[in-house]
N, CA, C and O of each residue as an XYZ file, in Angstrom:
796
protein
N     -64.553     41.573      7.224
C     -65.948     41.585      7.663
C     -66.704     40.482      6.927
O     -66.642     40.373      5.702
N     -67.418     39.667      7.705
C     -68.211     38.606      7.105
C     -69.661     38.769      7.532
O     -69.974     38.736      8.722
N     -70.538     38.945      6.560
C     -71.956     39.137      6.817
C     -72.709     37.854      6.495
O     -72.455     37.218      5.473
N     -73.635     37.477      7.368
C     -74.429     36.266      7.174
C     -75.900     36.631      7.072
O     -76.411     37.427      7.860
N     -76.579     36.038      6.089
C     -78.010     36.259      5.901
C     -78.770     35.213      6.714
O     -78.671     34.016      6.445
N     -79.523     35.670      7.703
C     -80.221     34.761      8.608
C     -81.197     33.875      7.853
O     -81.294     32.681      8.137
N     -81.925     34.444      6.892
C     -82.920     33.689      6.139
C     -82.355     33.059      4.879
O     -83.098     32.456      4.105
N     -81.040     33.191      4.658
C     -80.404     32.629      3.469
C     -81.047     33.172      2.194
O     -81.075     32.488      1.171
N     -81.559     34.389      2.255
C     -82.265     34.995      1.128
C     -81.992     36.488      1.122
O     -82.420     37.190      2.038
N     -81.287     36.998      0.106
C     -80.910     38.418      0.101
C     -82.077     39.391      0.072
O     -81.933     40.527      0.525
N     -83.241     38.977     -0.453
C     -84.350     39.915     -0.606
C     -85.122     40.161      0.685
O     -85.762     41.202      0.828
N     -85.072     39.237      1.612
C     -85.794     39.401      2.878
C     -85.031     38.667      3.976
O     -85.140     37.449      4.113
N     -84.261     39.420      4.753
C     -83.462     38.772      5.782
C     -82.826     39.794      6.707
O     -82.555     40.928      6.313
N     -82.596     39.376      7.937
C     -81.673     40.110      8.794
C     -80.265     39.713      8.371
O     -80.033     38.581      7.946
N     -79.328     40.649      8.487
C     -77.937     40.392      8.103
C     -77.073     40.574      9.345
O     -77.097     41.626      9.984
N     -76.317     39.543      9.677
C     -75.570     39.495     10.930
C     -74.071     39.604     10.665
O     -73.554     39.017      9.714
N     -73.383     40.359     11.515
C     -71.923     40.380     11.502
C     -71.449     39.085     12.161
O     -71.683     38.867     13.350
N     -70.788     38.236     11.392
C     -70.410     36.917     11.905
C     -69.463     36.989     13.094
O     -69.453     36.081     13.925
N     -68.670     38.046     13.190
C     -67.708     38.166     14.285
C     -68.387     38.462     15.618
O     -68.002     37.913     16.650
N     -69.395     39.329     15.597
C     -70.051     39.749     16.837
C     -71.424     39.126     17.049
O     -71.976     39.182     18.148
N     -71.980     38.524     15.977
C     -73.341     37.978     15.986
C     -74.398     39.059     16.167
O     -75.539     38.760     16.519
N     -74.027     40.304     15.931
C     -74.982     41.407     16.005
C     -75.667     41.592     14.653
O     -75.037     41.467     13.603
N     -76.965     41.890     14.695
C     -77.680     42.229     13.465
C     -77.266     43.630     13.047
O     -77.471     44.587     13.794
N     -76.689     43.757     11.870
C     -76.219     45.069     11.424
C     -77.038     45.642     10.273
O     -77.012     46.850     10.037
N     -77.766     44.787      9.556
C     -78.623     45.264      8.468
C     -79.925     44.476      8.476
O     -80.001     43.364      8.999
N     -80.945     45.082      7.883
C     -82.212     44.394      7.659
C     -82.638     44.640      6.218
O     -82.606     45.771      5.735
N     -83.034     43.575      5.542
C     -83.495     43.669      4.157
C     -84.951     43.235      4.124
O     -85.301     42.163      4.618
N     -85.791     44.067      3.543
C     -87.230     43.774      3.488
C     -87.749     44.027      2.083
O     -87.486     45.076      1.494
N     -88.486     43.065      1.550
C     -89.116     43.213      0.239
C     -90.623     43.209      0.421
O     -91.180     42.302      1.039
N     -91.276     44.221     -0.116
C     -92.724     44.365      0.021
C     -93.381     44.464     -1.353
O     -92.722     44.728     -2.358
N     -94.680     44.247     -1.370
C     -95.471     44.331     -2.596
C     -96.610     45.315     -2.374
O     -97.330     45.219     -1.380
N     -96.778     46.269     -3.301
C     -97.867     47.230     -3.148
C     -99.138     46.715     -3.824
O     -99.158     45.598     -4.341
N    -100.196     47.526     -3.820
C    -101.493     47.097     -4.345
C    -101.452     46.797     -5.837
O    -102.256     46.012     -6.341
N    -100.517     47.420     -6.541
C    -100.418     47.194     -7.987
C     -99.593     45.957     -8.327
O     -99.477     45.581     -9.494
N     -99.023     45.328     -7.305
C     -98.202     44.145     -7.531
C     -96.731     44.441     -7.707
O     -95.939     43.529     -7.943
N     -96.347     45.716     -7.596
C     -94.940     46.089     -7.733
C     -94.186     45.762     -6.450
O     -94.709     45.923     -5.348
N     -92.948     45.301     -6.612
C     -92.120     44.928     -5.470
C     -91.009     45.944     -5.256
O     -90.462     46.498     -6.209
N     -90.687     46.177     -4.001
C     -89.548     47.035     -3.672
C     -88.785     46.411     -2.510
O     -89.375     45.820     -1.605
N     -87.473     46.554     -2.551
C     -86.599     46.010     -1.518
C     -85.872     47.153     -0.826
O     -85.247     47.987     -1.480
N     -85.957     47.190      0.502
C     -85.323     48.248      1.291
C     -84.207     47.660      2.140
O     -84.398     46.666      2.842
N     -83.032     48.291      2.067
C     -81.891     47.906      2.893
C     -81.712     48.952      3.976
O     -81.537     50.135      3.682
N     -81.755     48.512      5.250
C     -81.615     49.428      6.388
C     -80.477     48.983      7.304
O     -80.197     47.793      7.445
N     -79.836     49.962      7.916
C     -78.902     49.657      8.997
C     -79.721     49.369     10.253
O     -80.671     50.091     10.555
N     -79.367     48.350     10.962
C     -80.112     47.976     12.165
C     -79.629     48.778     13.363
O     -78.463     49.168     13.440
N     -80.548     49.019     14.301
C     -80.180     49.651     15.560
C     -79.883     51.126     15.488
O     -79.213     51.658     16.372
N     -80.366     51.812     14.451
C     -80.143     53.249     14.330
C     -81.470     53.981     14.340
O     -82.431     53.552     13.701
N     -81.517     55.073     15.057
C     -82.720     55.889     15.121
C     -82.750     56.861     13.954
O     -81.738     57.479     13.622
N     -83.909     56.992     13.337
C     -84.048     57.915     12.212
C     -83.814     59.357     12.641
O     -83.525     60.213     11.805
N     -83.936     59.634     13.948
C     -83.687     60.996     14.432
C     -82.195     61.316     14.440
O     -81.803     62.480     14.366
N     -81.366     60.274     14.530
C     -79.918     60.478     14.543
C     -79.337     60.443     13.134
O     -78.578     61.330     12.745
N     -79.694     59.421     12.380
C     -79.191     59.252     11.019
C     -80.193     58.398     10.255
O     -80.815     57.502     10.826
N     -80.348     58.674      8.972
C     -81.279     57.903      8.159
C     -80.788     56.459      8.077
O     -79.709     56.207      7.540
N     -81.564     55.509      8.601
C     -81.105     54.119      8.582
C     -81.220     53.455      7.216
O     -80.676     52.370      7.010
N     -81.919     54.091      6.281
C     -82.123     53.482      4.963
C     -80.888     53.677      4.093
O     -80.496     54.805      3.795
N     -80.283     52.570      3.692
C     -79.108     52.626      2.805
C     -79.522     52.776      1.352
O     -78.817     53.407      0.564
N     -80.658     52.202      0.994
C     -81.122     52.287     -0.384
C     -82.403     51.501     -0.570
O     -82.726     50.610      0.216
N     -83.130     51.845     -1.625
C     -84.372     51.160     -1.973
C     -84.291     50.738     -3.436
O     -83.899     51.526     -4.297
N     -84.660     49.500     -3.710
C     -84.680     48.974     -5.076
C     -86.135     48.788     -5.476
O     -86.850     47.994     -4.865
N     -86.576     49.510     -6.491
C     -87.938     49.358     -7.013
C     -87.847     48.486     -8.259
O     -87.486     48.953     -9.339
N     -88.183     47.212     -8.086
C     -88.005     46.243     -9.163
C     -88.987     46.466    -10.298
O     -90.143     46.823    -10.075
N     -88.519     46.254    -11.504
C     -89.361     46.327    -12.692
C     -89.273     44.992    -13.415
O     -88.176     44.533    -13.730
N     -90.409     44.365    -13.681
C     -90.402     43.074    -14.363
C     -90.075     43.261    -15.835
O     -90.304     44.327    -16.407
N     -89.535     42.206    -16.442
C     -89.225     42.218    -17.874
C     -87.904     42.874    -18.195
O     -87.365     43.636    -17.393
N     -87.388     42.578    -19.365
C     -86.169     43.197    -19.907
C     -84.983     43.069    -18.961
O     -84.154     43.976    -18.881
N     -84.894     41.957    -18.249
C     -83.755     41.762    -17.358
C     -83.684     42.773    -16.240
O     -82.616     43.006    -15.675
N     -84.830     43.385    -15.910
C     -84.843     44.359    -14.829
C     -84.338     45.722    -15.226
O     -83.997     46.527    -14.360
N     -84.279     46.011    -16.541
C     -83.701     47.281    -16.993
C     -84.495     48.493    -16.531
O     -83.945     49.590    -16.443
N     -85.790     48.313    -16.231
C     -86.596     49.435    -15.772
C     -86.549     49.641    -14.271
O     -87.220     50.530    -13.746
N     -85.770     48.839    -13.578
C     -85.645     48.944    -12.127
C     -85.062     50.293    -11.730
O     -84.138     50.794    -12.373
N     -85.607     50.877    -10.668
C     -85.154     52.176    -10.166
C     -84.478     52.001     -8.806
O     -84.862     51.145     -8.008
N     -83.462     52.831     -8.562
C     -82.727     52.794     -7.306
C     -82.878     54.135     -6.603
O     -82.664     55.184     -7.210
N     -83.248     54.108     -5.322
C     -83.301     55.315     -4.499
C     -82.160     55.237     -3.499
O     -82.123     54.337     -2.661
N     -81.225     56.185     -3.588
C     -80.066     56.176     -2.712
C     -79.603     57.602     -2.472
O     -79.517     58.400     -3.406
N     -79.305     57.919     -1.220
C     -78.853     59.263     -0.824
C     -79.830     60.344     -1.279
O     -79.420     61.429     -1.690
N     -81.118     60.041     -1.205
C     -82.140     61.017     -1.556
C     -82.324     61.236     -3.042
O     -83.061     62.139     -3.438
N     -81.677     60.438     -3.879
C     -81.789     60.595     -5.322
C     -82.299     59.310     -5.958
O     -82.039     58.209     -5.472
N     -83.026     59.474     -7.048
C     -83.539     58.336     -7.806
C     -82.750     58.200     -9.099
O     -82.493     59.188     -9.788
N     -82.371     56.980     -9.421
C     -81.629     56.736    -10.648
C     -82.051     55.398    -11.226
O     -82.576     54.545    -10.510
N     -81.826     55.213    -12.504
C     -82.145     53.933    -13.125
C     -81.078     52.911    -12.762
O     -79.960     53.268    -12.391
N     -81.432     51.652    -12.871
C     -80.469     50.595    -12.579
C     -79.247     50.714    -13.480
O     -78.120     50.538    -13.018
N     -79.455     51.008    -14.754
C     -78.340     51.079    -15.696
C     -77.402     52.234    -15.369
O     -76.192     52.125    -15.570
N     -77.947     53.335    -14.866
C     -77.096     54.453    -14.458
C     -76.338     54.118    -13.176
O     -75.181     54.505    -13.006
N     -76.991     53.408    -12.294
C     -76.392     53.053    -11.012
C     -75.366     51.937    -11.156
O     -74.296     51.973    -10.548
N     -75.712     50.944    -11.973
C     -74.829     49.799    -12.199
C     -74.866     49.432    -13.675
O     -75.805     48.790    -14.145
N     -73.850     49.839    -14.388
C     -73.790     49.587    -15.825
C     -73.668     48.093    -16.113
O     -72.941     47.374    -15.429
N     -74.389     47.640    -17.134
C     -74.312     46.237    -17.529
C     -72.927     45.896    -18.044
O     -72.274     46.718    -18.687
N     -72.482     44.682    -17.761
C     -71.203     44.216    -18.262
C     -71.372     43.505    -19.592
O     -72.333     43.754    -20.320
N     -70.445     42.629    -19.903
C     -70.501     41.898    -21.170
C     -70.176     40.436    -20.936
O     -69.449     40.083    -20.008
N     -70.727     39.595    -21.791
C     -70.519     38.156    -21.677
C     -69.057     37.791    -21.892
O     -68.532     36.896    -21.231
N     -68.401     38.485    -22.818
C     -67.018     38.146    -23.167
C     -66.046     38.400    -22.017
O     -65.069     37.668    -21.859
N     -66.306     39.428    -21.217
C     -65.402     39.751    -20.106
C     -65.794     39.048    -18.813
O     -65.001     38.989    -17.873
N     -67.011     38.516    -18.760
C     -67.487     37.886    -17.539
C     -67.979     38.875    -16.503
O     -68.327     38.487    -15.388
N     -68.010     40.167    -16.864
C     -68.486     41.192    -15.937
C     -70.012     41.240    -15.972
O     -70.608     41.355    -17.043
N     -70.638     41.152    -14.809
C     -72.093     41.208    -14.705
C     -72.577     42.648    -14.605
O     -73.461     43.068    -15.352
N     -71.998     43.395    -13.684
C     -72.346     44.804    -13.477
C     -71.119     45.551    -12.985
O     -70.253     44.970    -12.331
N     -71.045     46.833    -13.297
C     -69.974     47.667    -12.770
C     -70.563     48.936    -12.167
O     -71.596     49.430    -12.618
N     -69.897     49.453    -11.145
C     -70.362     50.670    -10.483
C     -69.164     51.367     -9.867
O     -68.047     50.853     -9.926
N     -69.384     52.519     -9.283
C     -68.298     53.284     -8.671
C     -68.474     53.334     -7.156
O     -69.594     53.423     -6.652
N     -67.357     53.276     -6.442
C     -67.421     53.453     -4.999
C     -67.580     54.942     -4.691
O     -67.502     55.756     -5.611
N     -67.798     55.324     -3.437
C     -68.027     56.745     -3.122
C     -66.890     57.678     -3.521
O     -67.093     58.889     -3.601
N     -65.691     57.137     -3.775
C     -64.565     57.966     -4.204
C     -64.421     58.014     -5.722
O     -63.514     58.663     -6.244
N     -65.317     57.324     -6.430
C     -65.286     57.346     -7.886
C     -64.466     56.251     -8.529
O     -64.263     56.270     -9.743
N     -63.986     55.294     -7.747
C     -63.213     54.183     -8.303
C     -64.143     53.125     -8.888
O     -65.202     52.849     -8.324
N     -63.754     52.535    -10.009
C     -64.570     51.525    -10.670
C     -64.461     50.179     -9.963
O     -63.375     49.749     -9.574
N     -65.605     49.528     -9.808
C     -65.677     48.192     -9.224
C     -66.525     47.315    -10.128
O     -67.403     47.803    -10.839
N     -66.256     46.013    -10.096
C     -66.906     45.100    -11.031
C     -67.368     43.828    -10.321
O     -66.576     43.135     -9.682
N     -68.652     43.539    -10.444
C     -69.143     42.221    -10.071
C     -68.938     41.347    -11.298
O     -69.517     41.620    -12.350
N     -68.129     40.303    -11.188
C     -67.845     39.444    -12.337
C     -67.924     37.975    -11.944
O     -67.816     37.609    -10.773
N     -68.117     37.148    -12.969
C     -68.166     35.706    -12.748
C     -66.823     35.214    -12.234
O     -65.768     35.759    -12.558
N     -66.895     34.163    -11.419
C     -65.682     33.556    -10.877
C     -65.750     32.061    -11.146
O     -66.243     31.293    -10.320
N     -65.257     31.656    -12.299
C     -65.357     30.262    -12.694
C     -66.548     30.029    -13.597
O     -67.147     30.976    -14.107
N     -66.890     28.770    -13.793
C     -67.932     28.409    -14.758
C     -69.301     28.214    -14.127
O     -70.286     28.036    -14.844
N     -69.384     28.244    -12.805
C     -70.654     28.013    -12.137
C     -71.380     29.297    -11.792
O     -71.334     30.277    -12.537
N     -72.056     29.276    -10.642
C     -72.856     30.415    -10.231
C     -72.031     31.457     -9.484
O     -72.515     32.563     -9.245
N     -70.812     31.132     -9.115
C     -70.036     32.016     -8.259
C     -69.650     33.316     -8.969
O     -69.379     33.330    -10.169
N     -69.633     34.385     -8.211
C     -69.177     35.677     -8.718
C     -68.557     36.449     -7.564
O     -68.835     36.174     -6.396
N     -67.713     37.421     -7.904
C     -66.980     38.188     -6.905
C     -66.969     39.654     -7.304
O     -67.249     40.000     -8.451
N     -66.641     40.513     -6.340
C     -66.486     41.941     -6.601
C     -64.998     42.260     -6.606
O     -64.286     41.960     -5.648
N     -64.530     42.874     -7.702
C     -63.108     43.203     -7.826
C     -62.942     44.666     -8.221
O     -63.876     45.310     -8.698
N     -61.711     45.180     -8.005
C     -61.405     46.540     -8.436
C     -60.642     46.503     -9.754
O     -60.516     45.444    -10.369
N     -60.133     47.651    -10.191
C     -59.427     47.734    -11.470
C     -58.185     46.854    -11.515
O     -57.764     46.426    -12.589
N     -57.597     46.585    -10.354
C     -56.392     45.757    -10.289
C     -56.708     44.292    -10.012
O     -55.818     43.496     -9.713
N     -57.978     43.955    -10.117
C     -58.452     42.584     -9.907
C     -58.301     42.115     -8.458
O     -58.294     40.914     -8.188
N     -58.180     43.060     -7.536
C     -58.188     42.716     -6.118
C     -59.617     42.385     -5.693
O     -60.551     43.108     -6.039
N     -59.786     41.311     -4.956
C     -61.126     40.909     -4.519
C     -61.577     41.806     -3.371
O     -60.924     41.875     -2.329
N     -62.698     42.490     -3.573
C     -63.264     43.380     -2.560
C     -64.359     42.672     -1.763
O     -64.501     42.903     -0.562
N     -65.125     41.819     -2.420
C     -66.190     41.082     -1.732
C     -66.413     39.748     -2.421
O     -66.262     39.615     -3.635
N     -66.781     38.759     -1.603
C     -66.988     37.408     -2.136
C     -68.190     36.764     -1.437
O     -68.124     36.474     -0.243
N     -69.283     36.539     -2.165
C     -70.410     35.820     -1.579
C     -70.147     34.318     -1.588
O     -69.369     33.813     -2.398
N     -70.809     33.617     -0.677
C     -70.662     32.170     -0.604
C     -71.975     31.569     -0.139
O     -72.632     32.102      0.756
N     -72.350     30.460     -0.749
C     -73.582     29.773     -0.366
C     -73.245     28.401      0.202
O     -72.305     27.741     -0.241
N     -74.035     27.985      1.196
C     -73.847     26.659      1.767
C     -74.111     25.594      0.725
O     -74.974     25.756     -0.138
N     -73.376     24.516      0.806
C     -73.522     23.434     -0.161
C     -74.530     22.413      0.353
O     -74.589     22.113      1.546
N     -75.317     21.891     -0.577
C     -76.284     20.862     -0.212
C     -75.644     19.488     -0.384
O     -74.493     19.383     -0.807
N     -76.387     18.441     -0.058
C     -75.866     17.099     -0.234
C     -75.455     16.466      1.082
O     -75.866     16.908      2.155
N     -74.635     15.419      0.988
C     -74.271     14.634      2.169
C     -73.576     15.470      3.230
O     -73.855     15.327      4.421
N     -72.659     16.355      2.796
C     -71.908     17.156      3.768
C     -72.830     18.035      4.590
O     -72.574     18.271      5.771
N     -73.907     18.525      3.975
C     -74.846     19.386      4.688
C     -75.635     18.595      5.728
O     -76.058     19.149      6.743
N     -75.837     17.285      5.474
C     -76.567     16.460      6.429
C     -75.678     16.075      7.608
O     -76.161     15.904      8.727
N     -74.392     15.943      7.355
C     -73.468     15.541      8.408
C     -73.195     16.684      9.371
O     -73.159     16.481     10.585
N     -73.003     17.887      8.836
C     -72.724     19.034      9.694
C     -73.706     20.159      9.353
O     -74.354     20.146      8.307
N     -73.795     21.100     10.234
C     -74.720     22.214     10.048
C     -74.397     22.965      8.760
O     -73.250     23.339      8.517
N     -75.396     23.174      7.962
C     -75.211     23.846      6.678
C     -74.928     25.332      6.886
O     -75.619     26.011      7.646
N     -73.908     25.819      6.200
C     -73.616     27.250      6.224
C     -74.475     27.933      5.176
O     -74.483     27.518      4.017
N     -75.193     28.965      5.563
C     -76.062     29.654      4.633
C     -75.314     30.670      3.793
O     -74.097     30.596      3.624
N     -76.067     31.614      3.274
C     -75.500     32.645      2.416
C     -74.687     33.634      3.244
O     -75.162     34.151      4.255
N     -73.463     33.888      2.807
C     -72.605     34.871      3.464
C     -72.002     35.799      2.419
O     -71.922     35.462      1.237
N     -71.583     36.966      2.875
C     -70.889     37.928      2.021
C     -69.670     38.411      2.788
O     -69.795     39.110      3.794
N     -68.496     38.038      2.310
C     -67.253     38.438      2.966
C     -66.692     39.673      2.271
O     -66.458     39.662      1.062
N     -66.479     40.735      3.040
C     -65.991     42.009      2.512
C     -64.580     42.246      3.035
O     -64.336     42.161      4.239
N     -63.654     42.543      2.129
C     -62.261     42.759      2.515
C     -62.129     44.075      3.275
O     -63.016     44.924      3.186
N     -61.035     44.261      4.022
C     -60.821     45.533      4.723
C     -60.889     46.738      3.793
O     -61.297     47.821      4.214
N     -60.493     46.562      2.530
C     -60.520     47.675      1.574
C     -61.937     48.117      1.240
O     -62.138     49.221      0.734
N     -62.926     47.261      1.519
C     -64.300     47.603      1.183
C     -65.195     47.878      2.371
O     -66.357     48.245      2.196
N     -64.676     47.708      3.580
C     -65.529     47.840      4.761
C     -66.085     49.244      4.936
O     -67.172     49.415      5.486
N     -65.348     50.255      4.473
C     -65.804     51.635      4.683
C     -67.025     51.984      3.834
O     -67.712     52.962      4.125
N     -67.307     51.204      2.789
C     -68.534     51.424      2.014
C     -69.328     50.117      1.895
O     -69.845     49.775      0.831
N     -69.407     49.400      3.024
C     -70.115     48.119      3.061
C     -71.583     48.269      2.682
O     -72.159     47.365      2.077
N     -72.201     49.409      3.035
C     -73.611     49.634      2.679
C     -73.814     49.496      1.176
O     -74.731     48.811      0.722
N     -72.951     50.151      0.413
C     -73.070     50.147     -1.045
C     -72.780     48.764     -1.615
O     -73.462     48.311     -2.534
N     -71.777     48.100     -1.075
C     -71.459     46.751     -1.544
C     -72.640     45.817     -1.327
O     -72.988     45.035     -2.212
N     -73.257     45.896     -0.156
C     -74.389     45.029      0.153
C     -75.572     45.329     -0.757
O     -76.240     44.408     -1.227
N     -75.838     46.602     -1.009
C     -76.948     46.973     -1.892
C     -76.725     46.429     -3.299
O     -77.640     45.866     -3.900
N     -75.516     46.594     -3.823
C     -75.234     46.102     -5.179
C     -75.249     44.580     -5.226
O     -75.633     43.994     -6.238
N     -74.835     43.941     -4.143
C     -74.887     42.480     -4.100
C     -76.323     41.981     -4.205
O     -76.603     41.028     -4.933
N     -77.226     42.620     -3.483
C     -78.636     42.219     -3.528
C     -79.161     42.298     -4.958
O     -79.886     41.413     -5.412
N     -78.792     43.360     -5.661
C     -79.232     43.537     -7.045
C     -78.652     42.461     -7.950
O     -79.379     41.814     -8.703
N     -77.343     42.272     -7.872
C     -76.672     41.306     -8.746
C     -77.157     39.888     -8.472
O     -77.379     39.116     -9.405
N     -77.320     39.544     -7.208
C     -77.748     38.194     -6.873
C     -79.139     37.911     -7.404
O     -79.418     36.801     -7.857
N     -80.015     38.903     -7.352
C     -81.377     38.673     -7.821
C     -81.463     38.643     -9.343
O     -82.082     37.743     -9.910
N     -80.855     39.608    -10.000
C     -80.987     39.704    -11.459
C     -80.113     38.694    -12.186
O     -80.529     38.135    -13.201
N     -78.915     38.456    -11.684
C     -77.974     37.606    -12.411
C     -77.721     36.256    -11.759
O     -77.250     35.330    -12.419
N     -78.026     36.131    -10.483
C     -77.665     34.904     -9.781
C     -78.200     33.645    -10.422
O     -77.447     32.697    -10.646
N     -79.493     33.615    -10.723
C     -80.086     32.413    -11.293
C     -79.578     32.134    -12.701
O     -79.551     30.980    -13.128
N     -79.177     33.169    -13.425
C     -78.713     32.948    -14.796
C     -77.359     32.259    -14.821
O     -76.931     31.781    -15.872
N     -76.675     32.198    -13.676
C     -75.369     31.553    -13.622
C     -75.466     30.089    -13.214
O     -74.459     29.381    -13.191
N     -76.661     29.638    -12.897
C     -76.828     28.235    -12.560
C     -76.725     27.386    -13.828
O     -77.142     27.835    -14.896
N     -76.182     26.178    -13.738
C     -76.060     25.322    -14.921
C     -77.355     24.605    -15.241
O     -77.384     23.375    -15.294
N     -78.446     25.365    -15.459
C     -79.731     24.788    -15.804
C     -80.098     25.165    -17.234
O     -79.472     26.034    -17.841
N     -81.108     24.507    -17.754
C     -81.600     24.840    -19.083
C     -82.406     26.125    -19.022
O     -82.853     26.548    -17.956
N     -82.584     26.744    -20.193
C     -83.251     28.036    -20.225
C     -84.691     27.954    -19.735
O     -85.172     28.894    -19.103
N     -85.402     26.842    -20.012
C     -86.794     26.783    -19.547
C     -86.853     26.749    -18.029
O     -87.836     27.197    -17.441
N     -85.805     26.218    -17.378
C     -85.751     26.252    -15.917
C     -85.562     27.673    -15.425
O     -86.142     28.074    -14.416
N     -84.737     28.442    -16.151
C     -84.505     29.831    -15.775
C     -85.793     30.627    -15.883
O     -86.132     31.407    -14.993
N     -86.510     30.423    -16.985
C     -87.750     31.167    -17.193
C     -88.759     30.836    -16.106
O     -89.461     31.717    -15.612
N     -88.829     29.545    -15.730
C     -89.759     29.164    -14.674
C     -89.375     29.810    -13.353
O     -90.234     30.283    -12.608
N     -88.073     29.827    -13.069
C     -87.616     30.400    -11.808
C     -87.932     31.865    -11.694
O     -88.366     32.322    -10.637
N     -87.720     32.628    -12.776
C     -87.999     34.055    -12.728
C     -89.500     34.313    -12.679
O     -89.946     35.244    -12.008
N     -90.286     33.495    -13.383
C     -91.732     33.687    -13.352
C     -92.267     33.445    -11.947
O     -93.223     34.092    -11.520
N     -91.652     32.521    -11.239
C     -92.106     32.201     -9.888
C     -91.866     33.353     -8.929
O     -92.674     33.593     -8.032
N     -90.757     34.071     -9.112
C     -90.481     35.183     -8.212
C     -91.334     36.385     -8.536
O     -91.748     37.116     -7.636
N     -91.606     36.601     -9.826
C     -92.406     37.748    -10.238
C     -91.696     39.067    -10.100
O     -92.339     40.115    -10.164
N     -90.366     39.057     -9.910
C     -89.649     40.303     -9.667
C     -88.833     40.768    -10.854
O     -88.748     41.970    -11.103
N     -88.239     39.863    -11.586
C     -87.416     40.256    -12.721
C     -87.334     39.105    -13.695
O     -87.547     37.952    -13.319
N     -87.030     39.403    -14.935
C     -86.907     38.391    -15.960
C     -85.459     38.223    -16.345
O     -84.664     39.147    -16.172
N     -85.091     37.046    -16.873
C     -83.705     36.834    -17.263
C     -83.350     37.658    -18.473
O     -84.236     38.018    -19.249
N     -82.072     37.973    -18.663
C     -81.655     38.694    -19.853
C     -82.058     37.939    -21.103
O     -82.085     36.708    -21.101
N     -82.368     38.647    -22.155
C     -82.858     38.036    -23.389
C     -81.773     37.884    -24.425
O     -82.064     37.790    -25.617
N     -80.502     37.857    -23.985
C     -79.389     37.720    -24.925
C     -79.343     36.318    -25.495
O     -78.470     36.011    -26.308
């Protein structure tokens, strides 16, 4: 399964199944009167009378690397740290969580750049995001935007994978860019949603 973000932005975009070109998810980020932001992930084309289309809601908390962020999923509220435990710099793990069957999964760095992947305990790749490259090649041919490829082993819980990807990409994505720290601070201040880790 290959999912494509129409707006090339995980926080606000329709998400299309590349095989069928059907919109299968919608991601919306809103701001309330107090300035707080929340991101809602919904399945597209489903009536709330049949099944709840909301896969999860992320209530972002600024500062402390987003540690105060709350997650609403399956009618329950939990902290980000309870939902996705922080990893460690030495292992390259960004966040870890459990699939619906209780198996451990890990979003970890893949190489020295911004790339990261989702793997299981046996290091099998469950999901791999990819971003279109800029530069001459993008001018010559149509630029490929942000995609998330999910292996057959992960398709049965694609909702959860997509929700965790949105979180990891926002909180950790910019910190993996090869920029100086003042660039990172500027980037996070511009979004107003989360701050970089203070390690």
